[in-house]
XYZ file of C-alpha atoms in Angstrom:
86
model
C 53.979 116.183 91.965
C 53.598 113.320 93.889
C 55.904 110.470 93.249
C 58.952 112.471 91.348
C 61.963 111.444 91.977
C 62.998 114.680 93.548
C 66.599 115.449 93.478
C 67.545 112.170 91.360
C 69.153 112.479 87.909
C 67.906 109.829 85.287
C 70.615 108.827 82.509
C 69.019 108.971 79.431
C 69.407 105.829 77.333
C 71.497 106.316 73.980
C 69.279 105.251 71.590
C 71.605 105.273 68.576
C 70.477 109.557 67.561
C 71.764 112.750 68.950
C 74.659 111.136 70.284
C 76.877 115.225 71.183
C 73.554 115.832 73.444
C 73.036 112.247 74.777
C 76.728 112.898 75.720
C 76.672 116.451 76.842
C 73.773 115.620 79.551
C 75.381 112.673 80.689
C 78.441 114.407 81.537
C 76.077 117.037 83.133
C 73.961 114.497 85.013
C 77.661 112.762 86.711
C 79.500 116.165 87.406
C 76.448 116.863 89.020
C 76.943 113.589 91.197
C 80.432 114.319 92.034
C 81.245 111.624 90.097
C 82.743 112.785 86.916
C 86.175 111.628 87.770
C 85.507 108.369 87.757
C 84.169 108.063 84.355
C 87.406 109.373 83.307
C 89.733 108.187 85.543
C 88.475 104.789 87.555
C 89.194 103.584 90.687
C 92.857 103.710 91.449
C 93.827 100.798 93.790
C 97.355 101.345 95.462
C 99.700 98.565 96.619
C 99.767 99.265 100.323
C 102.814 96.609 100.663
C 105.913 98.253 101.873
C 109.273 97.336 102.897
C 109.461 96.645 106.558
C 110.669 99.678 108.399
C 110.763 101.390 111.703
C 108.455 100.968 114.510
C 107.943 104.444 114.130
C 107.057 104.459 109.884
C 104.733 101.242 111.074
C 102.712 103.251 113.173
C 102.301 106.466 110.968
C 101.215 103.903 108.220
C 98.876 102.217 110.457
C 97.403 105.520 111.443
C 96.948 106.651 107.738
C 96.060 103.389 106.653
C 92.502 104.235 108.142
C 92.067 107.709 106.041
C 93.166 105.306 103.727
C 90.824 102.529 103.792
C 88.144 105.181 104.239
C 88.897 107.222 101.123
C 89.199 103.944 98.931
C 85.739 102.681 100.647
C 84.420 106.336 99.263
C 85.972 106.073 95.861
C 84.041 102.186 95.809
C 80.962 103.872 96.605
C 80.625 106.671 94.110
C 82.177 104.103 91.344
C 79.225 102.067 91.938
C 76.960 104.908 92.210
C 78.608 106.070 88.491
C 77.444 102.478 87.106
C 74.295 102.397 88.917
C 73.418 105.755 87.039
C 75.058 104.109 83.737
């Protein structure tokens, strides 16, 4: 079928009626995304300010601070994806 949005999900628009299946394919359609979580949960933004410590606990937070910042720039992504599909 030429056209079709192949492996793309389309959230169906509550239209006021059969709100438990409206409800039960949109959970469907964002589990299926991965993205479940964040309708229930959000983004969770930590306070990366510490105390000042060793050089040593400096340099093991600047090393995870990059997991870090990549994790949080995932989360950001799929959140929008979640509203995007919303």
């Amino acid at each position: 079928m030429a056209g079709s949005g192949g492996g793309e999900l389309r959230a169906p628009i509550f239209n006021g009626e059969n709100y438990e299946f409206w409800s039960i394919r949109m959970k469907t359609i964002f589990k299926s995304h991965g993205l479940w979580e964040f309708v229930e949960k959000g983004v969770e933004i930590s306070d990366s300010k510490g105390s000042a410590g060793s050089d040593e606990k400096k340099k093991d937070k600047e090393d995870s601070s990059d997991a870090v910042k990549i994790s949080f720039t995932e989360a950001l992504m799929k959140d929008a994806k979640a509203l995007g599909l919303i």
